[in-house]
Coordinates of C-alpha atoms (C1' of nucleotides) in Angstrom, one line a residue:
Chain X
M268 CA -148.8 -27.0 -311.4
N269 CA -150.0 -29.1 -308.8
S270 CA -150.7 -32.0 -310.7
T271 CA -147.6 -33.8 -308.7
V272 CA -148.1 -37.7 -309.0
A273 CA -151.4 -37.8 -307.9
S274 CA -152.9 -37.5 -311.2
M275 CA -150.5 -39.9 -312.7
R276 CA -152.3 -43.0 -311.1
Q277 CA -152.2 -46.4 -312.9
D278 CA -155.5 -45.7 -314.7
P279 CA -155.3 -42.5 -316.4
D280 CA -158.8 -42.2 -317.6
S281 CA -160.2 -38.8 -316.7
T282 CA -163.8 -39.3 -318.0
G283 CA -164.9 -40.9 -314.8
S284 CA -165.3 -44.1 -312.8
G285 CA -162.2 -45.6 -311.8
T286 CA -160.7 -42.7 -309.6
R287 CA -162.2 -42.2 -306.2
L288 CA -161.9 -38.8 -305.3
P289 CA -162.4 -37.7 -301.5
T290 CA -165.8 -37.0 -300.4
T291 CA -164.8 -33.2 -300.2
A292 CA -164.1 -32.9 -303.9
Y293 CA -167.4 -34.5 -304.6
A294 CA -169.0 -32.1 -302.3
L295 CA -167.3 -29.1 -304.0
L296 CA -168.2 -30.7 -307.4
G297 CA -171.9 -30.9 -306.0
L298 CA -171.8 -27.2 -305.2
L299 CA -170.7 -26.3 -308.8
S300 CA -173.6 -28.5 -310.1
F301 CA -176.0 -25.9 -309.3
G302 CA -174.9 -24.3 -312.5
R303 CA -172.9 -21.1 -311.6
E304 CA -169.5 -20.4 -312.5
L305 CA -167.5 -19.8 -309.3
S306 CA -164.1 -18.6 -308.3
G307 CA -162.1 -20.5 -305.5
Y308 CA -163.2 -17.6 -303.2
E309 CA -166.6 -17.9 -304.2
L310 CA -166.7 -21.5 -303.8
K311 CA -165.6 -21.0 -300.1
Q312 CA -168.4 -18.5 -299.5
F313 CA -170.8 -21.0 -300.9
S314 CA -169.5 -23.8 -298.9
D315 CA -169.7 -21.6 -295.7
S316 CA -173.4 -21.4 -296.2
T317 CA -174.2 -24.8 -297.0
L318 CA -171.4 -27.5 -296.5
R319 CA -170.6 -25.9 -293.0
F320 CA -173.7 -27.1 -291.4
Y321 CA -173.5 -30.9 -292.0
W322 CA -170.0 -31.5 -293.6
S323 CA -166.9 -29.5 -292.8
S324 CA -166.2 -26.2 -294.6
P325 CA -162.8 -26.6 -296.2
A326 CA -160.0 -24.2 -295.6
M327 CA -159.2 -21.9 -298.7
S328 CA -156.2 -23.8 -299.4
Q329 CA -158.1 -27.2 -299.8
I330 CA -160.6 -25.5 -302.1
Y331 CA -157.7 -24.5 -304.4
S332 CA -156.0 -28.0 -304.2
E333 CA -159.3 -29.8 -304.8
L334 CA -159.9 -27.4 -307.7
G335 CA -156.6 -28.5 -309.2
R336 CA -157.4 -32.0 -308.7
L337 CA -160.8 -31.6 -310.2
L338 CA -159.1 -29.9 -313.1
D339 CA -156.4 -32.6 -313.4
H340 CA -159.0 -35.0 -313.8
G341 CA -161.1 -33.1 -316.5
L342 CA -164.1 -32.7 -314.3
V343 CA -164.3 -28.9 -314.3
D344 CA -163.4 -26.2 -316.8
S345 CA -161.6 -23.2 -315.7
R346 CA -161.5 -19.7 -317.4
E347 CA -159.6 -16.7 -316.6
V348 CA -161.7 -13.4 -315.9
D349 CA -160.7 -9.9 -315.7
G350 CA -161.7 -8.5 -312.3
P351 CA -162.4 -5.0 -311.3
G352 CA -158.9 -3.7 -311.7
S353 CA -156.1 -5.2 -313.4
R354 CA -156.4 -8.4 -311.6
T355 CA -157.6 -11.8 -313.2
T356 CA -159.7 -14.2 -311.4
T357 CA -159.9 -17.9 -312.3
K358 CA -163.5 -19.2 -312.4
Y359 CA -164.5 -22.8 -312.5
R360 CA -167.6 -24.5 -314.0
I361 CA -168.6 -28.2 -313.8
N362 CA -168.5 -29.8 -317.3
D363 CA -170.3 -32.9 -318.6
A364 CA -167.6 -35.5 -317.4
G365 CA -168.0 -34.0 -313.9
L366 CA -171.7 -34.2 -314.0
A367 CA -171.3 -37.7 -315.1
E368 CA -168.5 -38.6 -312.3
L369 CA -170.7 -36.8 -309.7
R370 CA -173.9 -38.8 -310.6
G371 CA -171.9 -41.9 -310.7
W372 CA -170.6 -41.5 -307.4
L373 CA -174.0 -40.9 -306.2
V374 CA -175.6 -43.9 -307.4
T375 CA -172.7 -46.3 -307.1
S376 CA -171.4 -45.7 -303.6
E377 CA -173.1 -46.0 -300.4
A378 CA -173.6 -43.3 -298.0
E379 CA -171.6 -44.0 -294.7
F380 CA -173.6 -43.6 -291.4
P381 CA -172.9 -39.8 -290.4
V382 CA -170.1 -39.3 -288.1
L383 CA -170.5 -36.8 -285.4
K384 CA -167.6 -35.1 -283.5
H385 CA -169.3 -34.0 -280.6
S386 CA -167.1 -32.4 -278.0
V387 CA -169.7 -31.4 -275.7
A388 CA -171.2 -34.7 -275.5
L389 CA -167.4 -36.0 -274.9
R390 CA -167.0 -33.5 -272.1
L391 CA -170.3 -34.4 -270.6
L392 CA -169.2 -38.0 -270.5
L393 CA -166.1 -36.9 -268.3
A394 CA -168.2 -34.5 -265.9
H395 CA -167.3 -36.6 -263.0
L396 CA -164.0 -34.8 -263.2
V397 CA -165.0 -31.5 -262.9
D398 CA -167.1 -29.1 -260.7
P399 CA -170.8 -29.2 -261.5
G400 CA -170.8 -25.3 -262.1
S401 CA -168.5 -25.6 -265.2
V402 CA -170.4 -28.4 -266.8
E403 CA -173.7 -26.2 -266.5
A404 CA -171.5 -23.3 -268.0
M405 CA -170.5 -25.3 -271.0
L406 CA -174.0 -26.5 -271.7
K407 CA -175.3 -23.1 -271.4
T408 CA -172.6 -21.7 -273.8
Y409 CA -173.5 -24.6 -276.4
D410 CA -177.1 -23.6 -276.1
E411 CA -176.3 -20.1 -277.1
Q412 CA -174.1 -21.3 -279.9
L413 CA -177.2 -23.3 -281.2
T414 CA -179.2 -20.4 -281.1
E415 CA -176.5 -18.4 -283.5
R416 CA -176.3 -21.4 -285.6
R417 CA -180.1 -21.7 -286.0
R418 CA -180.2 -18.0 -286.7
D419 CA -177.5 -18.3 -289.3
L420 CA -179.3 -21.4 -290.9
A421 CA -182.6 -19.9 -290.9
A422 CA -181.6 -16.8 -292.6
I423 CA -180.0 -19.1 -295.5
L424 CA -183.2 -21.2 -295.8
D425 CA -185.2 -18.1 -296.0
G426 CA -183.2 -17.1 -299.1
I427 CA -183.8 -20.2 -301.0
T428 CA -187.4 -21.2 -300.1
D429 CA -189.7 -21.1 -303.2
D430 CA -186.7 -21.4 -305.5
E431 CA -187.4 -24.7 -307.1
T432 CA -183.5 -24.9 -308.0
F433 CA -182.7 -25.2 -304.2
R434 CA -185.4 -27.5 -303.4
F435 CA -183.1 -30.2 -301.9
P436 CA -180.8 -27.7 -300.3
A437 CA -184.0 -26.4 -298.4
Y438 CA -184.8 -29.8 -297.4
V439 CA -181.2 -30.2 -295.8
A440 CA -181.3 -26.8 -294.3
Q441 CA -184.8 -27.7 -292.6
W442 CA -183.0 -30.9 -291.4
G443 CA -180.4 -28.8 -289.9
L444 CA -182.8 -26.7 -288.1
D445 CA -184.6 -29.8 -286.8
Y446 CA -181.5 -30.9 -285.6
Y447 CA -180.6 -27.8 -283.8
A448 CA -183.9 -27.8 -282.2
A449 CA -183.4 -31.4 -280.8
E450 CA -180.1 -30.6 -279.6
K451 CA -181.7 -27.4 -277.8
R452 CA -184.3 -29.7 -276.2
T453 CA -181.7 -32.2 -275.0
V454 CA -179.6 -29.8 -273.5
R455 CA -182.2 -28.2 -271.4
R456 CA -183.3 -31.4 -270.3
I457 CA -179.9 -32.2 -269.1
L458 CA -179.5 -29.1 -267.6
R459 CA -182.7 -29.6 -265.7
D460 CA -181.7 -33.1 -264.6
L461 CA -178.4 -31.7 -263.4
N462 CA -180.1 -29.5 -261.1
E463 CA -181.7 -32.2 -258.9
Chain S
M55 CA -159.0 -17.5 -281.4
N56 CA -157.5 -20.0 -278.9
S57 CA -153.9 -19.6 -280.4
T58 CA -152.5 -18.1 -277.2
V59 CA -151.6 -21.4 -276.1
A60 CA -149.6 -22.0 -279.0
S61 CA -146.8 -20.0 -277.3
M62 CA -146.4 -22.3 -274.6
R63 CA -145.1 -25.0 -277.0
Q64 CA -141.3 -25.6 -276.7
D65 CA -141.4 -26.8 -273.0
P66 CA -140.9 -30.5 -272.9
D67 CA -142.2 -31.1 -269.5
S68 CA -144.0 -34.3 -269.4
T69 CA -146.1 -34.1 -266.0
G70 CA -148.6 -31.9 -267.7
S71 CA -150.2 -28.6 -268.7
G72 CA -148.3 -27.0 -271.5
T73 CA -148.4 -29.9 -274.4
R74 CA -151.5 -30.0 -276.1
L75 CA -152.6 -33.5 -277.0
P76 CA -155.0 -34.4 -279.8
T77 CA -158.6 -34.6 -278.6
T78 CA -158.7 -38.5 -279.3
A79 CA -155.8 -38.7 -276.6
Y80 CA -157.9 -37.0 -274.1
A81 CA -161.0 -39.2 -275.0
L82 CA -159.0 -42.2 -274.6
L83 CA -157.7 -40.8 -271.2
G84 CA -161.1 -40.1 -270.3
L85 CA -162.1 -43.7 -270.8
L86 CA -159.3 -45.0 -268.6
S87 CA -160.5 -42.2 -265.9
F88 CA -163.2 -44.7 -265.0
G89 CA -160.8 -46.5 -263.1
R90 CA -160.4 -49.9 -264.7
E91 CA -156.9 -50.9 -265.9
L92 CA -157.2 -51.6 -269.6
S93 CA -155.2 -53.2 -272.5
G94 CA -155.1 -51.5 -275.9
Y95 CA -157.6 -54.1 -277.1
E96 CA -159.9 -53.6 -274.2
L97 CA -159.7 -49.9 -274.8
K98 CA -160.6 -50.6 -278.3
Q99 CA -163.8 -52.5 -277.2
F100 CA -164.7 -49.8 -274.7
S101 CA -164.4 -47.0 -277.2
D102 CA -166.4 -48.9 -279.7
S103 CA -169.2 -48.8 -277.2
T104 CA -169.0 -45.2 -276.1
L105 CA -166.8 -43.0 -278.4
R106 CA -168.3 -44.3 -281.5
F107 CA -171.5 -42.7 -281.0
Y108 CA -170.6 -39.2 -280.8
W109 CA -166.7 -39.0 -281.6
S110 CA -164.8 -41.4 -283.8
S111 CA -163.8 -44.8 -282.8
P112 CA -160.1 -44.9 -283.3
A113 CA -158.4 -47.7 -285.4
M114 CA -156.2 -50.1 -283.3
S115 CA -153.1 -48.7 -284.6
Q116 CA -154.0 -45.3 -283.2
I117 CA -155.0 -46.7 -280.0
Y118 CA -151.6 -48.1 -279.6
S119 CA -149.9 -45.1 -280.8
E120 CA -152.0 -42.8 -278.3
L121 CA -151.1 -44.8 -275.6
G122 CA -147.4 -44.7 -276.3
R123 CA -147.9 -40.8 -276.5
L124 CA -149.7 -41.0 -273.1
L125 CA -147.0 -43.0 -271.7
D126 CA -144.3 -40.7 -273.0
H127 CA -145.9 -37.8 -271.4
G128 CA -146.3 -39.8 -268.0
L129 CA -150.0 -39.5 -268.0
V130 CA -150.5 -43.4 -267.6
D131 CA -148.7 -46.2 -266.0
S132 CA -148.2 -49.5 -267.9
R133 CA -147.7 -53.1 -266.4
E134 CA -147.1 -56.3 -268.1
V135 CA -149.6 -59.0 -267.4
D136 CA -149.6 -62.7 -268.0
G137 CA -152.4 -63.7 -270.2
P138 CA -154.0 -67.1 -270.5
G139 CA -151.2 -69.0 -272.2
S140 CA -147.7 -67.9 -272.4
R141 CA -148.3 -64.4 -273.9
T142 CA -148.3 -61.2 -272.1
T143 CA -150.6 -58.3 -272.3
T144 CA -149.8 -54.6 -271.6
K145 CA -152.3 -53.0 -269.4
Y146 CA -152.6 -49.3 -268.7
R147 CA -153.9 -47.2 -266.2
I148 CA -154.3 -43.5 -265.6
N149 CA -152.2 -41.8 -263.0
D150 CA -152.4 -38.7 -261.0
A151 CA -150.4 -36.6 -263.6
G152 CA -152.8 -37.9 -266.1
L153 CA -155.9 -37.0 -264.0
A154 CA -154.5 -33.7 -263.4
E155 CA -153.9 -33.2 -267.2
L156 CA -157.5 -34.4 -268.1
R157 CA -159.1 -32.0 -265.6
G158 CA -156.9 -29.2 -266.9
W159 CA -158.1 -29.8 -270.5
L160 CA -161.6 -29.7 -269.4
V161 CA -161.6 -26.7 -267.5
T162 CA -159.1 -24.6 -269.6
S163 CA -160.1 -25.4 -273.0
E164 CA -163.5 -24.6 -274.7
A165 CA -165.6 -27.0 -276.5
E166 CA -165.8 -26.5 -280.0
F167 CA -169.1 -26.5 -281.9
P168 CA -169.8 -30.3 -282.9
V169 CA -168.9 -31.2 -286.5
L170 CA -171.1 -33.5 -288.6
K171 CA -170.0 -35.5 -291.4
H172 CA -173.4 -36.2 -292.6
S173 CA -172.8 -37.8 -296.1
V174 CA -176.5 -38.6 -296.3
A175 CA -177.5 -35.0 -296.0
L176 CA -174.9 -34.1 -298.6
R177 CA -176.1 -36.6 -301.1
L178 CA -179.8 -35.2 -300.5
L179 CA -178.3 -31.9 -301.2
L180 CA -177.5 -33.1 -304.6
A181 CA -180.7 -35.2 -305.1
H182 CA -181.5 -33.0 -308.4
L183 CA -178.8 -35.1 -310.2
V184 CA -180.3 -38.5 -309.6
D185 CA -183.8 -40.2 -309.7
P186 CA -186.0 -40.1 -307.2
G187 CA -186.2 -43.7 -306.6
S188 CA -182.7 -43.7 -305.3
V189 CA -183.0 -40.9 -303.0
E190 CA -185.7 -42.6 -301.5
A191 CA -183.8 -45.8 -301.2
M192 CA -181.0 -44.0 -299.6
L193 CA -183.4 -42.5 -297.0
K194 CA -184.8 -45.8 -296.3
T195 CA -181.5 -47.5 -295.6
Y196 CA -180.5 -44.6 -293.4
D197 CA -183.6 -45.1 -291.5
E198 CA -182.9 -48.8 -291.1
Q199 CA -179.3 -48.0 -289.8
L200 CA -180.6 -45.7 -287.4
T201 CA -182.8 -48.4 -286.1
E202 CA -179.9 -50.6 -285.6
R203 CA -177.8 -47.8 -284.0
R204 CA -180.5 -47.1 -281.6
R205 CA -180.9 -50.7 -280.7
D206 CA -177.0 -50.9 -280.0
L207 CA -177.0 -47.9 -277.9
A208 CA -180.3 -48.8 -276.0
A209 CA -178.5 -51.9 -275.0
I210 CA -175.5 -50.1 -273.8
L211 CA -177.7 -47.6 -271.9
D212 CA -179.5 -50.6 -270.4
G213 CA -176.2 -51.9 -269.0
I214 CA -175.2 -48.8 -267.2
T215 CA -178.6 -47.2 -265.8
D216 CA -178.9 -47.1 -261.9
D217 CA -175.1 -47.3 -261.9
E218 CA -173.7 -44.2 -260.2
T219 CA -170.3 -44.4 -261.8
F220 CA -171.8 -44.2 -265.0
R221 CA -174.2 -41.2 -264.5
F222 CA -172.8 -38.9 -267.0
P223 CA -172.4 -41.7 -269.7
A224 CA -175.8 -42.5 -269.3
Y225 CA -176.7 -38.7 -270.0
V226 CA -174.7 -39.1 -273.2
A227 CA -176.1 -42.2 -274.2
Q228 CA -179.5 -40.8 -273.9
W229 CA -178.5 -37.8 -275.8
G230 CA -177.6 -39.9 -278.5
L231 CA -180.9 -42.0 -278.5
D232 CA -182.7 -38.4 -278.6
Y233 CA -180.6 -37.7 -281.6
Y234 CA -181.2 -41.0 -283.4
A235 CA -185.2 -40.4 -282.8
A236 CA -184.8 -37.0 -284.3
E237 CA -183.1 -38.2 -287.3
K238 CA -185.9 -40.8 -287.9
R239 CA -188.5 -38.1 -287.5
T240 CA -186.7 -35.9 -290.2
V241 CA -186.0 -38.6 -292.5
R242 CA -189.6 -39.7 -292.4
R243 CA -190.9 -36.3 -292.9
I244 CA -188.6 -36.0 -296.1
L245 CA -189.8 -39.1 -297.3
R246 CA -193.3 -38.1 -297.1
D247 CA -192.4 -34.6 -298.6
L248 CA -190.9 -36.5 -301.5
N249 CA -194.1 -38.3 -302.7
E250 CA -196.0 -35.1 -303.4
Chain U
dT300 C1' -158.2 -78.3 -289.3
dG301 C1' -159.2 -74.0 -289.8
dT302 C1' -161.3 -69.8 -288.7
dA303 C1' -162.6 -66.3 -285.3
dG304 C1' -161.0 -63.6 -281.5
dC305 C1' -157.1 -62.1 -278.7
dA306 C1' -153.2 -59.0 -278.9
dT307 C1' -149.5 -55.8 -280.5
dG308 C1' -147.3 -53.1 -283.3
dT309 C1' -145.0 -50.7 -288.3
dA310 C1' -145.2 -48.3 -292.4
dA311 C1' -147.2 -45.6 -296.1
dG312 C1' -149.8 -42.3 -297.2
dC313 C1' -153.9 -39.3 -297.6
dC314 C1' -156.9 -35.6 -295.9
dG315 C1' -157.1 -31.5 -294.0
dT316 C1' -155.2 -27.5 -291.1
dT317 C1' -152.2 -23.7 -290.0
dA318 C1' -148.6 -20.9 -291.0
dC319 C1' -146.6 -18.5 -294.4
dA320 C1' -146.4 -15.3 -298.8
dT321 C1' -148.2 -12.0 -302.1
dG322 C1' -150.6 -8.5 -303.7
dA323 C1' -155.0 -5.5 -305.5
dT324 C1' -159.2 -2.9 -304.4
dT325 C1' -162.6 -0.9 -301.5
dG326 C1' -164.4 2.2 -298.1
dA327 C1' -163.9 4.4 -293.3
Chain Q
dT285 C1' -153.9 5.7 -294.7
dC286 C1' -155.3 1.9 -292.6
dA287 C1' -158.2 -2.1 -292.4
dA288 C1' -161.0 -5.1 -294.3
dT289 C1' -162.0 -8.0 -298.2
dC290 C1' -160.8 -10.0 -302.5
dA291 C1' -157.8 -13.3 -304.5
dT292 C1' -154.4 -17.0 -305.0
dG293 C1' -151.3 -20.0 -303.7
dT294 C1' -147.0 -23.2 -301.0
dA295 C1' -145.0 -25.7 -297.2
dA296 C1' -144.9 -28.1 -293.3
dC297 C1' -147.1 -31.0 -290.7
dG298 C1' -150.7 -33.7 -287.8
dG299 C1' -154.3 -37.0 -287.3
dC300 C1' -156.0 -40.9 -288.6
dT301 C1' -156.6 -44.8 -291.7
dT302 C1' -155.5 -48.8 -294.5
dA303 C1' -152.5 -52.3 -295.2
dC304 C1' -149.1 -55.1 -293.6
dA305 C1' -146.8 -58.4 -290.4
dT306 C1' -146.9 -61.6 -286.4
dG307 C1' -148.3 -65.1 -283.5
dC308 C1' -151.1 -67.2 -279.7
dT309 C1' -155.8 -69.3 -278.1
dA310 C1' -160.2 -71.4 -278.1
dC311 C1' -163.5 -73.7 -280.3
dA312 C1' -166.6 -75.8 -283.8

DNA sequence: TGTAGCATGTAAGCCGTTACATGATTGA
DNA sequence: TCAATCATGTAACGGCTTACATGCTACA
């Protein structure tokens, strides 16, 4: 189906180590490593509640194409499941090769330094070009968005604390909350400074 | 959400407002808005010392292609300058149309919520798959990288404080330092928690 | 003499998004 | 019955990176 030429690379080993996948593929594989068998749609929900906060939440179309790629590489197994009506849903589960590949990626490759696409900071850099009021408005909007985000993430953290399966996801969620708190402090300090 | 702008596509006017440029183009235009006439190479240096910390530092090839695009849209002027030897260098300067376009972008479009590509957090999420030692090592490496980054950024901030031209860049740089400090605190807290 | 920095580009290709298509089920 | 949600994809394309190409200058 979608196996085009990408899977016909010069080394056709599927059981691991050799082919480098995009990080998002490892991220999705990682979500599957928590054990549940998920459909593309469910994986999207899951990534919206996790990856969104410190990676990017892939579009549905990308979820499907990455799942296709993982299948091509033999890192996940798929299964047709009957839905509520007459429809069938494809569900995916990580297999041993996938776990090995994921572990291999984690231990052999280095984590890159995080990349921030911070358009609020970018716009603040250029604040000499606009009137002070609009800069203030932008920062206040950002402050409100931070409040929303924090609420969303706090709710997620609430649902996984005390569940040993999600010990590390809980660390990451707490990390996100700390980050949002730090952003809020900075934004407020800048707002104060601007009014002088 | 913001797709109302999409309908204003097909007008090929070059003097502004109508054509949406990629954010990186506005970022580079923004760097030129500080007044200096720069070559592509110098713009790369400049972006490495500014955009790098809260946006991405574009590759040389992208700098050149964005400059070409800005030129096509009439937002910058270019000039051939004799270099030290027999070579000539093309220098670019923002013009009035460019300033207007940049101001228009700043006031009419909304800042998106920042996107993080945090592979350290992503890997921490999956820490259940690897041995505790390698997680600890990763976090320590990140802590060291943060120290380096902070040093780099502190040096840059040092060079622009008390220069009124760079008032807003100084805010942004301080923002970056706050962010690195918050990251350090979090990383250390997690390292402590892991040893329990 | 050779390497690092200055300086400018082209070509190929991947990652990821938006737009387009399709259709079933559930609840207001 | 109409909208929202579930569910799965294809096509087109934009942004950005890497690799490739070229050649000069300064300096150790």
